[in-house]
CSV table of C-alpha atoms in Angstrom, one decimal:
chain,number,residue,atom,x,y,z
A,834,MET,CA,0.1,0.0,-0.1
A,835,GLN,CA,1.2,3.5,-0.9
A,836,LYS,CA,0.5,6.1,1.6
A,837,ILE,CA,1.3,9.7,2.2
A,838,LEU,CA,-0.2,12.4,4.5
A,839,ILE,CA,-0.6,15.8,2.3
A,840,ILE,CA,-1.5,18.5,4.7
A,841,ALA,CA,-3.5,21.4,3.2
A,842,LEU,CA,-4.2,24.0,5.8
A,843,LEU,CA,-5.3,27.3,4.7
A,844,SER,CA,-7.3,30.4,6.0
A,845,TYR,CA,-11.1,30.5,6.0
A,846,PHE,CA,-13.1,32.8,3.5
A,847,THR,CA,-16.6,33.1,4.5
A,848,GLY,CA,-17.5,34.2,0.9
A,849,PHE,CA,-17.1,30.8,-0.7
A,850,SER,CA,-20.0,28.4,-0.9
A,851,GLN,CA,-17.9,25.5,-2.2
A,852,TYR,CA,-14.1,24.7,-2.0
A,853,SER,CA,-12.2,22.8,-4.8
A,854,ILE,CA,-9.9,19.9,-4.4
A,855,SER,CA,-8.1,19.3,-7.5
A,856,GLY,CA,-5.3,17.1,-8.5
A,857,LYS,CA,-3.3,15.7,-11.4
A,858,LEU,CA,-1.9,12.1,-11.7
A,859,ASP,CA,1.2,12.0,-13.9
A,860,PRO,CA,1.5,9.5,-15.6
A,861,SER,CA,-2.4,9.0,-15.4
A,862,GLU,CA,-1.7,5.1,-15.5
A,863,ASN,CA,-5.3,4.6,-17.2
A,864,ILE,CA,-6.9,5.4,-13.7
A,865,SER,CA,-10.7,6.4,-14.5
A,866,TRP,CA,-11.8,7.4,-11.1
A,867,VAL,CA,-10.8,9.0,-7.9
A,868,LEU,CA,-12.8,8.7,-4.7
A,869,LEU,CA,-12.9,11.2,-1.8
A,870,PHE,CA,-13.3,10.1,1.7
A,871,LYS,CA,-13.0,12.2,4.9
A,872,ILE,CA,-11.8,10.6,8.2
A,873,GLU,CA,-13.9,11.1,11.1
A,874,ASN,CA,-13.1,9.5,14.6
A,875,GLY,CA,-10.7,7.2,12.7
A,876,GLU,CA,-13.1,6.0,10.2
A,877,GLU,CA,-13.4,6.6,6.5
A,878,ILE,CA,-16.6,8.2,5.4
A,879,TYR,CA,-17.4,8.7,1.6
A,880,LEU,CA,-17.8,12.1,0.2
A,881,ASN,CA,-17.8,12.1,-3.6
A,882,ASN,CA,-16.1,10.8,-6.7
A,883,SER,CA,-14.5,12.3,-9.8
A,884,GLU,CA,-13.7,11.1,-13.1
A,885,VAL,CA,-10.3,11.3,-14.3
A,886,THR,CA,-9.8,13.3,-17.6
A,887,ASP,CA,-6.4,13.5,-19.1
A,888,GLY,CA,-5.0,12.5,-15.7
A,889,GLU,CA,-6.8,15.4,-13.9
A,890,PHE,CA,-9.7,15.2,-11.2
A,891,ASP,CA,-11.7,17.7,-9.3
A,892,PHE,CA,-14.1,17.5,-6.3
A,893,LYS,CA,-16.2,20.4,-4.8
A,894,ILE,CA,-16.5,20.6,-1.1
A,895,ASP,CA,-19.3,22.3,0.6
A,896,ALA,CA,-18.5,25.2,2.6
A,897,THR,CA,-20.1,23.7,5.6
A,898,GLU,CA,-17.7,20.9,5.7
A,899,LYS,CA,-15.7,20.7,8.8
A,900,PRO,CA,-11.8,20.9,8.6
A,901,GLY,CA,-10.1,17.6,8.8
A,902,ILE,CA,-8.1,14.8,6.9
A,903,LEU,CA,-9.5,13.8,3.4
A,904,ARG,CA,-8.3,10.9,1.3
A,905,ALA,CA,-8.3,10.7,-2.5
A,906,TYR,CA,-8.3,7.0,-3.5
A,907,TYR,CA,-7.0,6.5,-7.0
A,908,ASP,CA,-7.0,2.6,-6.5
A,909,ILE,CA,-9.6,1.4,-4.1
A,910,GLU,CA,-8.9,-2.3,-4.4
A,911,GLN,CA,-5.2,-1.9,-3.5
A,912,ARG,CA,-5.8,0.9,-1.0
A,913,GLN,CA,-3.6,3.5,-2.7
A,914,PHE,CA,-4.5,7.0,-2.0
A,915,VAL,CA,-3.1,10.5,-1.1
A,916,GLU,CA,-4.2,12.0,2.3
A,917,PHE,CA,-4.4,15.6,3.0
A,918,LEU,CA,-5.8,17.8,5.5
A,919,PHE,CA,-8.8,20.2,4.4
A,920,ASN,CA,-9.1,23.4,6.3
A,921,LYS,CA,-11.7,25.7,4.5
A,922,GLU,CA,-9.7,26.4,1.4
A,923,ASN,CA,-8.9,25.1,-2.2
A,924,VAL,CA,-6.3,22.6,-2.5
A,925,ALA,CA,-4.3,21.7,-5.5
A,926,PHE,CA,-1.7,19.0,-6.0
A,927,GLU,CA,-0.1,16.7,-8.5
A,928,PHE,CA,1.9,13.4,-8.2
A,929,ASP,CA,2.9,10.3,-9.9
A,930,PRO,CA,0.7,7.5,-8.5
A,931,ASN,CA,3.7,4.9,-8.6
A,932,SER,CA,5.7,7.1,-6.1
A,933,PRO,CA,3.4,9.7,-4.4
A,934,MET,CA,5.8,10.3,-1.6
A,935,LEU,CA,8.7,11.3,-3.7
A,936,SER,CA,6.8,13.3,-6.5
A,937,ILE,CA,3.9,15.1,-4.6
A,938,ALA,CA,3.9,18.8,-5.5
A,939,TYR,CA,1.5,21.6,-4.3
A,940,LYS,CA,0.2,24.6,-6.2
A,941,ASN,CA,-1.5,26.8,-3.7
A,942,SER,CA,-0.8,25.4,-0.2
A,943,ARG,CA,2.0,26.8,1.8
A,944,GLU,CA,1.2,25.0,4.9
A,945,ASN,CA,1.1,21.8,2.9
A,946,GLU,CA,4.7,22.6,1.7
A,947,ILE,CA,5.6,23.4,5.3
A,948,TYR,CA,4.4,19.9,6.4
A,949,ARG,CA,6.1,18.2,3.3
A,950,ASN,CA,9.4,20.1,4.0
A,951,TYR,CA,9.2,19.3,7.7
A,952,TYR,CA,8.8,15.5,6.9
A,953,THR,CA,11.7,15.7,4.5
A,954,GLU,CA,14.1,17.5,6.4
A,955,ILE,CA,13.4,15.8,10.0
A,956,TYR,CA,13.6,12.4,8.2
A,957,GLY,CA,17.0,13.1,6.8
A,958,LEU,CA,18.3,14.5,10.1
A,959,GLN,CA,16.9,11.7,12.1
A,960,LYS,CA,18.5,9.2,9.6
A,961,ARG,CA,21.9,11.0,10.2
A,962,LEU,CA,21.5,10.7,14.0
A,963,ASP,CA,20.6,7.0,13.7
A,964,THR,CA,23.6,6.3,11.7
A,965,VAL,CA,25.9,7.6,14.4
A,966,GLN,CA,24.0,5.9,17.1
A,967,MET,CA,24.2,2.5,15.2
A,968,ALA,CA,28.1,3.2,14.7
A,969,TYR,CA,28.2,3.8,18.6
A,970,PHE,CA,26.6,0.3,19.2
A,971,SER,CA,29.2,-1.5,17.1
A,972,ASN,CA,32.4,0.5,17.7
A,973,GLN,CA,34.9,-1.4,19.8
A,974,ASP,CA,37.6,1.1,19.5
A,975,GLN,CA,37.4,3.4,22.5
A,976,SER,CA,39.4,6.1,21.0
A,977,LEU,CA,36.6,6.6,18.5
A,978,ASN,CA,34.0,7.0,21.0
A,979,ALA,CA,34.7,10.8,21.8
A,980,GLY,CA,34.5,11.7,18.1
A,981,LEU,CA,31.0,9.6,17.7
A,982,GLU,CA,29.7,11.3,20.7
A,983,LYS,CA,30.7,14.7,19.5
A,984,LYS,CA,28.9,14.1,16.2
A,985,TYR,CA,25.8,12.5,18.0
A,986,LYS,CA,25.3,15.7,19.9
A,987,GLU,CA,26.0,18.1,17.0
A,988,ASN,CA,23.4,16.1,14.8
A,989,LEU,CA,20.9,16.0,17.9
A,990,LYS,CA,21.2,19.8,18.1
A,991,GLU,CA,20.7,20.5,14.4
A,992,LEU,CA,17.5,18.2,14.8
A,993,LYS,CA,16.1,19.8,17.7
A,994,LYS,CA,16.7,23.2,16.0
A,995,ALA,CA,14.6,22.1,12.9
A,996,GLN,CA,11.9,20.6,15.0
A,997,SER,CA,11.5,24.0,16.8
A,998,LYS,CA,11.7,25.8,13.5
A,999,TYR,CA,8.7,23.9,11.9
A,1000,GLU,CA,6.5,24.1,15.0
A,1001,SER,CA,7.0,27.9,14.9
A,1002,LEU,CA,6.4,28.0,11.2
A,1003,SER,CA,3.2,26.0,11.6
A,1004,ASN,CA,2.0,27.8,14.7
A,1005,ASN,CA,-1.8,28.4,14.9
A,1006,THR,CA,-2.5,25.8,12.2
A,1007,LEU,CA,-3.8,22.3,12.1
A,1008,ALA,CA,-0.5,21.1,10.7
A,1009,TYR,CA,1.2,22.2,14.0
A,1010,HIS,CA,-0.7,19.5,15.8
A,1011,PHE,CA,0.9,16.7,13.7
A,1012,ILE,CA,4.2,18.3,13.6
A,1013,LYS,CA,4.4,18.7,17.2
A,1014,ALA,CA,3.1,15.2,17.9
A,1015,SER,CA,5.7,13.8,15.4
A,1016,ALA,CA,8.7,14.9,17.5
A,1017,GLN,CA,10.8,11.7,18.2
A,1018,TYR,CA,12.7,11.3,21.3
A,1019,ASN,CA,16.4,11.1,21.2
A,1020,ALA,CA,18.7,10.5,24.2
A,1021,PRO,CA,20.9,13.5,25.0
A,1022,GLU,CA,24.1,11.5,24.3
A,1023,PRO,CA,24.6,8.0,22.4
A,1024,ILE,CA,23.7,4.8,24.2
A,1025,LYS,CA,26.3,1.9,24.1
A,1026,ILE,CA,24.1,-1.2,24.9
A,1027,PRO,CA,21.1,-1.6,22.5
A,1028,GLN,CA,18.7,-2.9,25.0
A,1029,GLU,CA,19.1,0.2,27.1
A,1030,TYR,CA,18.4,2.3,23.8
A,1031,LEU,CA,15.2,0.2,23.3
A,1032,SER,CA,14.2,0.7,26.9
A,1033,GLU,CA,14.8,4.4,26.5
A,1034,ALA,CA,12.8,4.6,23.2
A,1035,LYS,CA,9.8,2.7,25.1
A,1036,LEU,CA,9.8,4.9,27.9
A,1037,HIS,CA,9.7,8.0,25.9
A,1038,PHE,CA,7.7,6.9,22.8
A,1039,PHE,CA,4.6,9.0,23.7
A,1040,ASP,CA,6.4,12.0,25.0
A,1041,ALA,CA,5.3,14.4,22.1
A,1042,LEU,CA,1.7,13.1,22.2
A,1043,ASP,CA,-1.4,14.7,23.7
A,1044,PHE,CA,-4.0,11.9,24.0
A,1045,LYS,CA,-6.6,14.5,24.5
A,1046,ASP,CA,-5.9,16.5,21.3
A,1047,GLU,CA,-9.2,16.2,19.4
A,1048,ILE,CA,-7.7,17.0,16.0
A,1049,LEU,CA,-5.2,13.8,16.4
A,1050,LYS,CA,-8.0,11.8,17.8
A,1051,ASN,CA,-10.2,12.5,14.9
A,1052,SER,CA,-7.3,11.4,12.6
A,1053,THR,CA,-5.7,8.1,12.4
A,1054,PHE,CA,-2.4,9.6,13.9
A,1055,LEU,CA,-2.9,8.5,17.4
A,1056,SER,CA,-4.2,5.0,16.6
A,1057,ASP,CA,-1.3,4.5,14.2
A,1058,ARG,CA,1.2,5.5,17.0
A,1059,MET,CA,-0.4,3.1,19.4
A,1060,ILE,CA,-0.2,0.4,17.1
A,1061,ASP,CA,3.6,1.1,16.2
A,1062,TYR,CA,4.3,1.1,19.9
A,1063,VAL,CA,2.7,-2.4,20.4
A,1064,PHE,CA,4.2,-4.1,17.3
A,1065,TYR,CA,7.4,-2.4,16.3
A,1066,LEU,CA,8.9,-1.8,19.7
A,1067,ASN,CA,7.8,-5.2,21.1
A,1068,GLN,CA,9.3,-8.0,19.1
A,1069,ALA,CA,10.7,-11.3,20.1
A,1070,GLU,CA,12.2,-14.6,18.5
A,1071,ASN,CA,8.9,-16.6,19.4
A,1072,MET,CA,5.3,-15.7,19.4
A,1073,LEU,CA,4.9,-16.6,23.1
A,1074,ALA,CA,7.6,-14.0,24.1
A,1075,ALA,CA,6.1,-11.5,21.7
A,1076,ASN,CA,2.7,-11.9,23.1
A,1077,ASP,CA,3.9,-11.3,26.4
A,1078,LEU,CA,5.9,-8.2,25.7
A,1079,GLN,CA,3.0,-6.8,23.5
A,1080,SER,CA,0.3,-7.5,26.3
A,1081,GLN,CA,2.5,-5.3,28.6
A,1082,ALA,CA,2.6,-2.6,25.7
A,1083,ILE,CA,-1.1,-2.7,25.7
A,1084,ARG,CA,-1.4,-2.3,29.3
A,1085,ASP,CA,0.8,0.8,29.1
A,1086,ILE,CA,-1.4,2.3,26.5
A,1087,GLU,CA,-4.7,1.5,28.2
A,1088,ASP,CA,-3.3,3.4,31.2
A,1089,LYS,CA,-3.0,6.4,29.0
A,1090,ILE,CA,-6.5,6.3,27.5
A,1091,ALA,CA,-8.3,4.9,30.5
A,1092,LEU,CA,-10.7,7.6,30.6
A,1093,ASP,CA,-11.4,7.6,26.8
A,1094,PRO,CA,-13.7,4.6,25.9
A,1095,ALA,CA,-14.1,5.7,22.3
A,1096,LEU,CA,-10.4,5.8,21.7
A,1097,LYS,CA,-9.9,2.6,23.7
A,1098,ALA,CA,-12.6,0.9,21.5
A,1099,ARG,CA,-10.9,2.1,18.3
A,1100,PHE,CA,-7.5,0.9,19.7
A,1101,TYR,CA,-9.0,-2.6,20.5
A,1102,GLN,CA,-10.4,-2.8,17.0
A,1103,ASN,CA,-7.2,-2.0,15.4
A,1104,LEU,CA,-5.3,-4.4,17.5
A,1105,ILE,CA,-7.7,-7.3,16.7
A,1106,THR,CA,-7.4,-6.4,13.0
A,1107,GLU,CA,-3.5,-6.6,13.0
A,1108,TYR,CA,-3.7,-9.9,15.3
A,1109,LEU,CA,-5.9,-11.6,12.8
A,1110,ALA,CA,-3.9,-10.4,9.8
A,1111,LYS,CA,-1.0,-12.0,11.6
A,1112,ASP,CA,-2.8,-15.3,12.2
A,1113,ASN,CA,-2.5,-14.9,16.1
A,1114,ALA,CA,-5.8,-16.2,17.4
A,1115,VAL,CA,-4.6,-16.1,20.9
A,1116,MET,CA,-3.9,-12.3,21.3
A,1117,ALA,CA,-7.1,-11.6,18.9
A,1118,GLU,CA,-9.3,-13.5,21.2
A,1119,LYS,CA,-7.7,-11.7,24.3
A,1120,ILE,CA,-8.3,-8.5,23.0
A,1121,LEU,CA,-11.7,-9.2,21.9
A,1122,LYS,CA,-12.7,-10.1,25.4
A,1123,LYS,CA,-11.4,-6.6,26.5
A,1124,TYR,CA,-13.4,-5.1,23.7
A,1125,GLU,CA,-16.7,-6.8,24.8
A,1126,GLN,CA,-16.2,-5.5,28.3
A,1127,LEU,CA,-16.6,-1.9,27.0
A,1128,ALA,CA,-19.9,-0.2,27.5
A,1129,PRO,CA,-22.5,-1.2,24.7
A,1130,GLU,CA,-22.4,2.2,23.1
A,1131,PHE,CA,-18.7,1.8,22.2
A,1132,GLN,CA,-19.1,-1.7,20.7
A,1133,ASN,CA,-19.7,-2.5,17.1
A,1134,ARG,CA,-21.7,-5.6,17.0
A,1135,ALA,CA,-21.1,-6.4,13.3
A,1136,PHE,CA,-17.3,-6.1,14.1
A,1137,ILE,CA,-17.7,-8.4,17.0
A,1138,ALA,CA,-19.7,-11.0,14.8
A,1139,LYS,CA,-17.0,-10.8,12.0
A,1140,THR,CA,-14.2,-11.3,14.4
A,1141,LYS,CA,-15.6,-14.4,16.0
A,1142,GLU,CA,-16.2,-15.7,12.4
A,1143,ASP,CA,-12.6,-15.0,11.6
A,1144,LEU,CA,-11.2,-16.5,14.7
A,1145,LYS,CA,-12.7,-19.8,13.8
A,1146,THR,CA,-10.1,-20.3,11.2
A,1147,ALA,CA,-7.2,-18.2,12.6
A,1148,VAL,CA,-3.9,-20.0,12.9
A,1149,GLY,CA,-4.1,-21.5,16.4
A,1150,SER,CA,-7.7,-22.2,16.3
A,1151,GLN,CA,-9.4,-25.8,16.2
A,1152,ALA,CA,-10.5,-26.3,12.6
A,1153,PRO,CA,-14.2,-26.3,12.2
A,1154,GLU,CA,-15.5,-30.0,12.1
A,1155,ILE,CA,-16.3,-31.8,8.7
A,1156,SER,CA,-18.3,-34.7,8.0
A,1157,TRP,CA,-18.9,-36.9,5.2
A,1158,THR,CA,-20.2,-40.5,4.1
A,1159,ASP,CA,-18.2,-42.9,2.2
A,1160,LEU,CA,-18.6,-46.7,1.6
A,1161,GLU,CA,-17.7,-47.3,5.4
A,1162,GLY,CA,-20.4,-45.0,6.5
A,1163,GLN,CA,-20.4,-41.8,8.4
A,1164,LYS,CA,-16.8,-40.1,9.0
A,1165,THR,CA,-15.8,-36.7,10.6
A,1166,LEU,CA,-12.4,-34.7,10.5
A,1167,ASN,CA,-12.0,-35.1,14.2
A,1168,GLU,CA,-12.2,-39.0,14.1
A,1169,LEU,CA,-9.1,-39.1,11.8
A,1170,THR,CA,-6.1,-40.2,13.6
A,1171,ASP,CA,-3.7,-41.9,11.3
A,1172,TYR,CA,-1.6,-38.9,10.1
A,1173,ASP,CA,0.6,-36.2,11.6
A,1174,TYR,CA,-0.7,-33.5,9.3
A,1175,TYR,CA,-4.0,-32.7,7.3
A,1176,VAL,CA,-4.5,-30.3,4.5
A,1177,ILE,CA,-8.0,-29.2,3.8
A,1178,ALA,CA,-8.3,-27.9,0.3
A,1179,PHE,CA,-11.3,-26.2,-1.0
A,1180,PHE,CA,-11.6,-26.0,-4.8
A,1181,SER,CA,-14.0,-26.0,-7.7
A,1182,SER,CA,-13.8,-28.1,-11.0
A,1183,THR,CA,-14.8,-25.1,-12.9
A,1184,CYS,CA,-11.9,-22.9,-11.5
A,1185,SER,CA,-9.0,-22.6,-13.8
A,1186,HIS,CA,-6.4,-22.3,-11.1
A,1187,CYS,CA,-7.8,-25.4,-9.5
A,1188,GLN,CA,-7.7,-27.4,-12.7
A,1189,GLU,CA,-4.0,-26.5,-12.8
A,1190,GLU,CA,-3.0,-26.8,-9.2
A,1191,MET,CA,-5.0,-29.6,-7.8
A,1192,PRO,CA,-3.4,-32.3,-10.0
A,1193,ILE,CA,0.1,-31.1,-9.1
A,1194,PHE,CA,-1.0,-31.3,-5.5
A,1195,HIS,CA,-2.2,-34.7,-5.6
A,1196,ASP,CA,1.0,-35.9,-7.4
A,1197,TYR,CA,3.1,-34.2,-4.8
A,1198,ILE,CA,1.4,-35.8,-1.7
A,1199,LEU,CA,2.2,-39.1,-3.2
A,1200,GLY,CA,5.6,-39.2,-1.6
A,1201,ILE,CA,4.5,-37.8,1.8
A,1202,ASN,CA,3.2,-40.6,4.1
A,1203,ASN,CA,2.1,-38.7,7.1
A,1204,LEU,CA,-0.2,-36.2,5.3
A,1205,LYS,CA,-3.7,-36.6,4.4
A,1206,VAL,CA,-5.7,-34.3,2.1
A,1207,ILE,CA,-9.6,-33.6,2.5
A,1208,ALA,CA,-10.5,-32.0,-0.8
A,1209,ILE,CA,-13.8,-30.3,-0.7
A,1210,GLY,CA,-15.2,-29.4,-4.2
A,1211,LEU,CA,-17.5,-26.5,-4.4
A,1212,GLU,CA,-20.1,-27.2,-7.1
A,1213,ASP,CA,-23.6,-26.8,-8.3
A,1214,GLU,CA,-25.7,-28.9,-10.7
A,1215,ASN,CA,-24.0,-27.5,-13.7
A,1216,SER,CA,-20.7,-28.8,-12.6
A,1217,PHE,CA,-21.4,-32.3,-11.2
A,1218,ALA,CA,-20.1,-34.2,-14.2
A,1219,SER,CA,-16.8,-32.2,-14.4
A,1220,TYR,CA,-16.2,-32.6,-10.6
A,1221,ASN,CA,-16.7,-36.4,-11.0
A,1222,THR,CA,-14.3,-36.5,-14.0
A,1223,MET,CA,-11.7,-34.6,-12.0
A,1224,THR,CA,-11.8,-36.4,-8.9
A,1225,GLU,CA,-11.3,-39.8,-10.6
A,1226,ASN,CA,-7.8,-38.5,-10.7
A,1227,PHE,CA,-7.5,-37.9,-7.1
A,1228,PRO,CA,-7.7,-41.4,-5.3
A,1229,GLU,CA,-5.4,-40.3,-2.4
A,1230,PHE,CA,-7.6,-37.5,-1.5
A,1231,ILE,CA,-10.8,-37.9,0.7
A,1232,ASN,CA,-13.0,-36.3,-1.9
A,1233,ILE,CA,-16.2,-34.3,-0.5
A,1234,MET,CA,-18.5,-32.6,-3.0
A,1235,GLU,CA,-20.6,-29.7,-1.5
A,1236,SER,CA,-23.3,-29.2,-3.9
A,1237,GLU,CA,-24.5,-25.7,-2.7
A,1238,LYS,CA,-21.3,-24.2,-3.8
A,1239,TRP,CA,-21.0,-20.7,-2.2
A,1240,GLU,CA,-23.8,-21.4,0.1
A,1241,SER,CA,-22.5,-24.5,1.7
A,1242,HIS,CA,-22.1,-24.4,5.4
A,1243,LEU,CA,-18.3,-25.4,5.0
A,1244,VAL,CA,-17.8,-22.1,3.1
A,1245,LYS,CA,-19.4,-20.2,5.9
A,1246,SER,CA,-17.7,-22.2,8.7
A,1247,TYR,CA,-14.1,-21.7,7.0
A,1248,GLY,CA,-14.8,-18.3,5.6
A,1249,ILE,CA,-14.1,-19.1,2.1
A,1250,SER,CA,-14.1,-16.3,-0.5
A,1251,SER,CA,-12.1,-17.9,-3.4
A,1252,VAL,CA,-10.6,-21.1,-4.6
A,1253,PRO,CA,-8.4,-22.8,-4.4
A,1254,SER,CA,-8.0,-22.2,-0.3
A,1255,PHE,CA,-5.9,-24.3,1.9
A,1256,PHE,CA,-5.7,-24.8,5.7
A,1257,VAL,CA,-2.6,-26.9,7.2
A,1258,LEU,CA,-3.7,-28.8,10.4
A,1259,ASP,CA,-1.7,-30.8,12.9
A,1260,ASN,CA,-2.6,-34.1,14.3
A,1261,GLU,CA,-4.9,-32.4,16.9
A,1262,LYS,CA,-6.7,-30.6,14.2
A,1263,THR,CA,-5.3,-27.4,15.0
A,1264,ILE,CA,-4.9,-25.0,12.1
A,1265,ILE,CA,-1.0,-24.3,11.8
A,1266,ALA,CA,-0.8,-22.5,8.5
A,1267,LYS,CA,-3.1,-21.2,5.7
A,1268,PRO,CA,-1.0,-21.4,2.5
A,1269,GLY,CA,-1.7,-19.2,-0.4
A,1270,ASP,CA,-1.3,-21.9,-3.1
A,1271,VAL,CA,0.1,-25.3,-3.6
A,1272,GLU,CA,3.8,-24.0,-4.1
A,1273,GLU,CA,3.5,-22.6,-0.6
A,1274,ILE,CA,2.4,-26.0,0.7
A,1275,MET,CA,5.3,-27.9,-1.0
A,1276,ARG,CA,7.7,-25.3,0.5
A,1277,LEU,CA,6.2,-26.2,4.2
A,1278,PHE,CA,6.5,-29.9,3.6
A,1279,GLY,CA,9.7,-29.8,1.4
A,1280,THR,CA,10.0,-30.0,-2.3
A,1281,ASP,CA,12.2,-33.2,-2.7
């Protein structure tokens, strides 16, 4: 996903009934439409759309629209957008959709330019400071330490000067809130031991943030920073250790937002989404319990229902039961005991990818003695014949046909939205992986 914050903060003129948000994509990359959303309480709300003509698009914003962050999506499926802050003024910019961060340019937004210049300058200065700190970690020659310490302090002084300059330039604007909140803590002198450096970073991570700032709360800024704190400052070599570290990090944040249930609800929702994306069912369930303890008015029942469905097939969860009938009678997944691993494969005989991958998969498992495949064909009355023909070549699979296709109860139980889809289970029928294709399964079990 490509993403950039474009801050457009201009003075209010009461004489305008509408404001213009115009942009140009260069090259246009065959983009036909741009969709405009606003961010309100961390959520995207659709505003308008504009056709792209010769790479150009234009939106009209009603004068009653409140100042805040807007997003112009130029590829909604890939979530590619430019993000800017509307403050009761016309905004015009152009960018290359392949590299918006590097190419963005503004025509009539001084404050936008201030924020962009801030980002560019601060990023460069911070990178220089970090380079010295990294050298200080690895330096074994004590005679060089004094020089590194001096260089570090010089760079730190320059960084603080730049931060102060941009806070002054953006004073009394919405951009100021983001610039001030972006100030990163740096120790007054370089730290020799990496673990001490990490501890300092954690201790001071939120120094520049005001959790009561309504402008930050209405954007995604606070939410993004909280997620960064949990996941990027609290990593470990294994999941159990990472879960412990991240649980403490979550408690740290809960202490800071204890009196703000709306922000806490958003924090929990973001955590659950992240943990599900990482297939960490243990932490997703843990946070879901916290979320359900909030007052009802701060809960999203649809989100809770979807999360519970997703948890059924998250890595670490017990696979939903499957039953079928063969010549020996009624069988179930949980009754199978003869193998170390099981793969549940959803496919359809009319799916071109399935037609290509499933025969390869069947031939591959012939050399694996401790693996059994339960192949579930999603079919309808028009594909019964092709299913029977296809599965004649899969004698090593347990073949199950679901005649209701996408309405099948197994489709709903496993959350299937496309085929082929695969789930790898251990001998306890716990989901241990969800490979994207047959090649990934082959890498899991070895390709020899």
